[in-house]
Coordinates of C-alpha atoms in Angstrom, one line a residue:
M316 CA -184.0 146.8 220.9
A317 CA -183.4 144.1 223.7
S318 CA -180.5 144.8 226.9
P319 CA -177.9 142.0 227.4
N320 CA -177.8 143.8 231.5
I321 CA -178.2 140.9 233.9
F322 CA -181.4 141.6 235.3
T323 CA -182.9 142.7 232.4
A324 CA -186.7 141.6 232.0
R325 CA -188.8 143.6 229.2
G326 CA -191.5 142.2 227.5
S327 CA -191.8 139.4 231.1
N328 CA -195.2 138.9 232.1
L329 CA -194.8 141.5 235.1
P330 CA -197.3 144.4 234.2
E331 CA -195.6 147.8 233.4
S332 CA -192.1 146.4 234.1
L333 CA -189.8 148.3 231.3
L334 CA -186.0 147.2 232.2
S335 CA -184.0 146.4 235.2
G336 CA -180.3 146.0 235.5
I337 CA -176.8 147.5 237.0
D338 CA -177.0 151.4 236.0
S339 CA -173.9 152.0 237.4
L340 CA -170.6 150.1 238.6
Y341 CA -167.4 150.9 240.2
V342 CA -164.2 148.8 240.5
R343 CA -161.5 148.4 242.5
Y344 CA -158.4 146.6 240.6
Y345 CA -155.0 145.6 242.2
L346 CA -152.6 145.6 239.9
E347 CA -148.8 145.5 239.8
T348 CA -147.6 147.6 237.2
A349 CA -143.8 148.0 237.7
T350 CA -142.7 145.3 235.4
S351 CA -144.7 146.2 232.5
G352 CA -142.7 148.7 231.2
F353 CA -145.3 151.1 231.0
D354 CA -144.2 154.6 230.5
W355 CA -145.2 156.8 233.3
D356 CA -143.4 159.8 232.6
E357 CA -145.0 159.8 229.1
L358 CA -148.3 159.5 230.3
A359 CA -147.4 162.5 233.0
Y360 CA -145.9 164.7 230.3
L361 CA -149.6 164.1 228.0
K362 CA -151.5 165.0 230.9
A363 CA -149.4 168.2 231.5
K364 CA -149.7 169.3 228.1
T365 CA -153.4 168.7 227.9
A366 CA -153.9 171.2 231.6
A367 CA -151.8 173.8 229.7
D368 CA -154.3 173.9 226.9
H369 CA -157.0 174.0 229.5
G370 CA -158.5 171.1 228.4
E371 CA -159.7 172.5 225.0
D372 CA -157.8 169.3 223.2
F373 CA -157.8 166.2 225.7
A374 CA -155.3 163.9 224.4
K375 CA -156.2 161.0 222.2
I376 CA -154.1 158.1 223.7
K377 CA -154.0 154.6 222.8
L378 CA -153.2 152.3 225.7
G379 CA -152.9 148.5 225.1
S380 CA -156.0 147.6 223.7
E381 CA -158.3 150.6 224.4
T382 CA -158.4 154.4 223.3
F383 CA -159.0 157.1 225.8
A384 CA -159.4 160.8 226.4
L385 CA -156.5 161.8 229.2
M386 CA -157.9 164.2 231.3
P387 CA -156.5 167.0 232.4
R388 CA -156.9 166.4 236.0
G389 CA -156.6 163.8 238.1
Q390 CA -159.0 162.5 240.8
F391 CA -157.4 162.0 244.7
P392 CA -156.2 159.7 245.1
Y393 CA -155.2 158.9 241.9
T394 CA -153.2 160.9 239.5
Y395 CA -154.7 160.4 236.1
V396 CA -158.2 160.0 234.6
L397 CA -158.6 158.4 230.9
R398 CA -162.3 158.3 229.9
N399 CA -163.9 156.4 226.8
R400 CA -167.7 155.7 225.6
H401 CA -167.8 153.2 228.3
F402 CA -165.8 153.4 231.2
E403 CA -163.3 156.0 233.0
V404 CA -160.4 154.5 234.5
R405 CA -158.3 156.1 237.2
L406 CA -154.8 155.3 237.7
A407 CA -151.8 155.8 240.1
E408 CA -148.5 154.4 239.9
R409 CA -147.4 153.5 243.6
M410 CA -150.7 152.6 245.4
Q411 CA -153.1 149.7 245.8
P412 CA -155.7 149.5 244.3
C413 CA -153.5 151.2 241.6
C414 CA -156.8 151.4 239.3
Y415 CA -160.0 152.1 240.1
V416 CA -162.5 151.7 237.2
Q417 CA -166.3 153.4 236.7
F418 CA -168.5 151.4 234.4
F419 CA -171.0 153.9 232.4
S420 CA -174.7 153.2 232.3
E421 CA -174.6 153.0 228.4
G422 CA -172.0 150.5 228.1
L423 CA -173.8 148.5 231.2
W424 CA -177.3 148.4 229.4
I425 CA -176.5 148.1 225.7
G426 CA -173.4 145.8 225.7
G427 CA -173.8 144.3 229.7
P428 CA -171.6 144.6 232.7
S429 CA -170.2 140.9 231.9
S430 CA -169.2 142.1 228.6
L431 CA -167.6 145.1 230.0
M432 CA -165.9 143.1 232.7
D433 CA -164.1 140.9 229.9
R434 CA -163.0 144.1 227.8
M435 CA -161.3 145.3 230.8
D436 CA -159.7 142.1 231.7
A437 CA -158.6 142.1 228.3
W438 CA -157.1 145.6 228.5
I439 CA -155.4 145.0 231.6
V440 CA -153.6 142.2 230.0
S441 CA -152.8 144.0 226.7
M442 CA -151.1 146.3 229.3
K443 CA -149.2 143.8 230.8
F444 CA -150.3 144.6 234.3
R445 CA -150.4 141.5 236.6
P446 CA -153.4 141.3 239.1
T447 CA -152.1 140.4 242.7
R448 CA -155.8 139.6 243.9
R449 CA -159.3 139.7 242.3
P450 CA -161.2 142.8 241.2
E451 CA -163.5 144.1 244.0
I452 CA -166.9 146.0 243.4
S453 CA -167.1 149.2 245.1
R454 CA -170.5 150.4 244.2
V455 CA -173.6 149.3 242.2
D456 CA -176.5 151.1 241.2
F457 CA -179.4 148.7 240.3
A458 CA -182.2 149.9 238.6
F459 CA -185.6 149.0 237.7
D460 CA -187.9 150.9 235.2
F461 CA -191.8 151.2 235.1
H462 CA -194.3 152.5 232.8
L463 CA -196.4 154.9 235.3
P464 CA -198.6 157.2 233.4
E465 CA -200.2 158.2 236.9
I466 CA -198.5 158.3 240.2
N467 CA -200.5 159.9 243.3
I468 CA -197.7 159.1 245.7
T469 CA -196.1 161.0 248.7
A470 CA -193.2 161.1 250.8
D471 CA -195.6 159.8 253.7
H472 CA -196.6 156.6 251.5
F473 CA -193.0 155.3 252.4
V474 CA -191.8 153.3 255.1
S475 CA -188.0 153.3 255.4
R476 CA -185.5 152.6 258.1
A477 CA -183.5 155.8 257.0
T478 CA -183.0 158.5 259.0
K479 CA -182.2 160.6 255.7
D480 CA -184.9 161.5 253.1
G481 CA -185.8 164.3 250.7
C482 CA -188.3 165.4 248.2
W483 CA -187.9 167.4 245.3
R484 CA -190.6 169.2 243.1
E485 CA -190.9 170.9 240.0
H486 CA -193.6 173.4 239.3
G487 CA -195.4 171.8 242.4
V488 CA -195.2 168.0 241.0
V489 CA -193.1 165.7 242.7
Q490 CA -190.2 164.2 240.7
S491 CA -188.1 162.4 242.9
F492 CA -187.7 160.8 246.3
L493 CA -184.7 159.7 248.3
F494 CA -184.1 157.5 251.5
G495 CA -180.9 157.1 253.2
R496 CA -177.2 158.3 252.7
G497 CA -173.6 156.4 252.3
E498 CA -173.8 152.6 252.2
V499 CA -177.4 152.4 250.5
V500 CA -179.5 155.1 248.6
V501 CA -182.9 154.3 247.5
R502 CA -184.1 156.6 244.8
V503 CA -187.7 156.6 243.3
Y504 CA -187.7 159.3 240.4
D505 CA -189.2 160.4 236.9
K506 CA -186.3 159.5 234.7
V507 CA -187.6 161.0 231.6
A508 CA -187.8 164.2 233.7
E509 CA -183.9 163.5 234.6
I510 CA -182.9 162.3 231.0
E511 CA -184.5 165.7 229.6
Q512 CA -183.1 168.1 232.7
Q513 CA -179.3 166.4 233.5
S514 CA -178.6 163.1 232.0
G515 CA -179.2 163.2 228.4
K516 CA -179.6 159.4 227.9
S517 CA -182.3 159.5 225.3
W518 CA -181.0 156.4 224.1
F519 CA -183.2 154.9 227.0
F520 CA -186.3 155.5 224.9
D521 CA -185.4 152.8 222.4
L522 CA -184.9 150.3 225.2
W523 CA -188.1 151.2 226.4
G524 CA -190.3 151.3 223.6
R525 CA -191.3 154.7 224.9
D526 CA -190.4 158.6 225.5
K527 CA -192.7 159.1 228.2
D528 CA -194.2 158.3 231.6
V529 CA -191.2 156.2 233.0
W530 CA -190.1 156.2 236.8
R531 CA -187.5 154.4 238.2
V532 CA -186.6 152.6 241.5
E533 CA -182.9 152.9 242.2
F534 CA -180.9 151.0 244.9
Q535 CA -177.4 152.5 245.3
V536 CA -175.2 150.5 247.4
R537 CA -171.9 150.6 248.3
S538 CA -168.7 148.4 249.1
E539 CA -169.6 147.9 253.0
R540 CA -173.2 147.0 252.7
L541 CA -172.0 145.1 249.7
R542 CA -169.5 143.1 251.9
D543 CA -172.4 142.1 254.4
G544 CA -174.5 140.7 251.7
G545 CA -171.4 138.3 251.0
I546 CA -170.5 140.6 248.1
R547 CA -166.9 141.2 247.1
T548 CA -166.1 140.4 243.4
F549 CA -168.4 140.3 239.8
D550 CA -169.1 136.6 240.7
D551 CA -170.6 137.5 243.8
L552 CA -172.8 140.2 242.6
V553 CA -174.0 138.1 240.1
A554 CA -175.1 135.0 242.4
L555 CA -176.3 137.1 245.4
S556 CA -177.5 140.3 244.1
G557 CA -181.4 138.5 244.5
D558 CA -180.7 138.2 247.9
L559 CA -179.4 141.8 248.6
L560 CA -182.1 143.5 246.7
R561 CA -185.0 141.4 248.5
E562 CA -183.4 143.0 252.0
L563 CA -183.4 146.2 250.8
A564 CA -186.4 146.1 248.9
T565 CA -188.6 144.5 252.0
N566 CA -186.9 145.8 254.8
H567 CA -184.8 148.9 254.0
T568 CA -187.6 151.2 252.2
T569 CA -191.1 150.1 250.8
L570 CA -193.9 151.9 249.2
R571 CA -197.6 151.5 250.8
R572 CA -201.0 152.1 249.6
P573 CA -202.4 154.1 252.6
T574 CA -205.6 152.9 254.7
K575 CA -206.9 154.2 258.3
D576 CA -204.2 152.0 260.1
R577 CA -202.4 154.4 262.2
N578 CA -199.2 151.5 261.8
R579 CA -197.6 152.3 258.2
S580 CA -195.7 149.1 258.1
R581 CA -199.4 147.6 257.5
W582 CA -200.5 149.0 255.0
P583 CA -200.4 147.2 251.8
L584 CA -197.8 147.2 249.3
H585 CA -198.0 149.9 246.7
P586 CA -199.0 148.2 242.9
L587 CA -195.3 149.7 242.0
W588 CA -193.8 148.1 244.7
A589 CA -195.6 144.9 244.5
V590 CA -194.4 144.4 241.3
L591 CA -190.7 145.4 242.4
V592 CA -190.9 142.7 244.9
E593 CA -192.3 140.5 242.7
H594 CA -189.7 141.3 239.9
I595 CA -186.8 140.7 242.7
N596 CA -188.4 137.4 243.5
V597 CA -187.6 136.0 240.2
L598 CA -183.8 136.4 240.9
P599 CA -181.5 133.8 242.2
Q600 CA -182.2 133.2 245.8
A601 CA -179.0 131.5 247.8
G602 CA -180.1 132.5 251.4
L603 CA -177.2 134.5 252.4
V604 CA -178.3 137.9 253.5
R605 CA -177.1 139.0 256.8
D606 CA -179.4 140.3 259.6
L607 CA -177.6 143.5 259.8
G608 CA -180.6 144.4 257.4
K609 CA -183.1 144.7 259.8
Q610 CA -181.0 147.5 262.3
T611 CA -182.0 151.0 261.4
E612 CA -179.3 153.1 259.4
Y613 CA -178.5 154.7 262.9
E614 CA -177.5 150.8 264.8
Y615 CA -175.9 150.1 261.0
Q616 CA -173.7 153.3 261.4
A617 CA -173.1 152.3 265.2
H618 CA -171.8 149.2 264.6
K619 CA -169.6 150.4 261.9
V620 CA -168.2 153.3 264.5
T621 CA -167.7 150.1 267.2
Q622 CA -166.0 147.9 265.3
S623 CA -163.5 151.5 264.1
I624 CA -162.8 151.9 267.7
Y625 CA -162.0 148.4 268.3
G626 CA -159.7 148.1 265.7
M627 CA -157.8 151.3 266.8
L628 CA -157.9 150.3 270.5
K629 CA -156.2 147.0 269.0
R630 CA -153.6 148.7 267.0
L631 CA -152.9 151.2 269.5
A632 CA -152.4 148.4 272.3
V633 CA -149.7 146.8 270.0
L634 CA -148.0 150.4 269.5
T635 CA -147.7 150.8 273.4
Y636 CA -146.2 147.4 273.9
F637 CA -143.8 147.4 270.9
K638 CA -142.7 150.9 272.5
T639 CA -142.8 150.0 276.4
D640 CA -140.8 146.2 275.6

């Protein structure tokens, strides 16, 4: 079964590459709800009833064009959480963005991110909510899956600008590597083990055409780093993801094949990473990746802290001016 995910390349001429695409997508929606006639009191009542039943009988409700399960508790700062098979919608009555949506993995791979975005737009219209600005991407997880019958790598084979890393084993066998935190996290892990032990997403076996020896390279990128790469909207994501991924796969973290050279950055790319980079290189290129990606994670965080301090000093100056005026 082929996937319509926007980066899918199953059966391509890249050896060992099985599947690639967006595995998680989080989007902020700025909506005017006051004129829609939506009954917030009824939703509050149903939520309280679900909570009183201790979540044993989630309220199934039809809102506009979608049917959801109403969760008994919100998720700060959102009052209401609605879920169905393909996405989770968090809602609040008096804040902006008033709607925060997580698009789930199965819908992204089988239906495709563009289709799910269209479906959410249709739901907003059906609810008579009025968008006040374009939806903004808050987080995206890019995934690249490979068939690897044998993988002899250690944490020392990676060269990364991240200051935080981790490695997890089970029965002495490595299952997962992690590099970075916050705005950018790179993971390399045994996806079959993760499915069997945690997520239960066995439908991936049909997409891969196999049920063992599959490893995933995953790039989790949050809003600030997305904006630094020129990505705010879904259209930006489609147009500029290739540039962002090239920068992350060549400057943030790489997997190398050890040699006698003491400088690990001169080691040749591991075959897995060579295939990954080749795969990313076929994606569209706009040339808009910022030089910020060449900084270390510490330098990047220091840059953001400096920006924040500068902003606070400007606000303090304004407040002081009006106080003494």
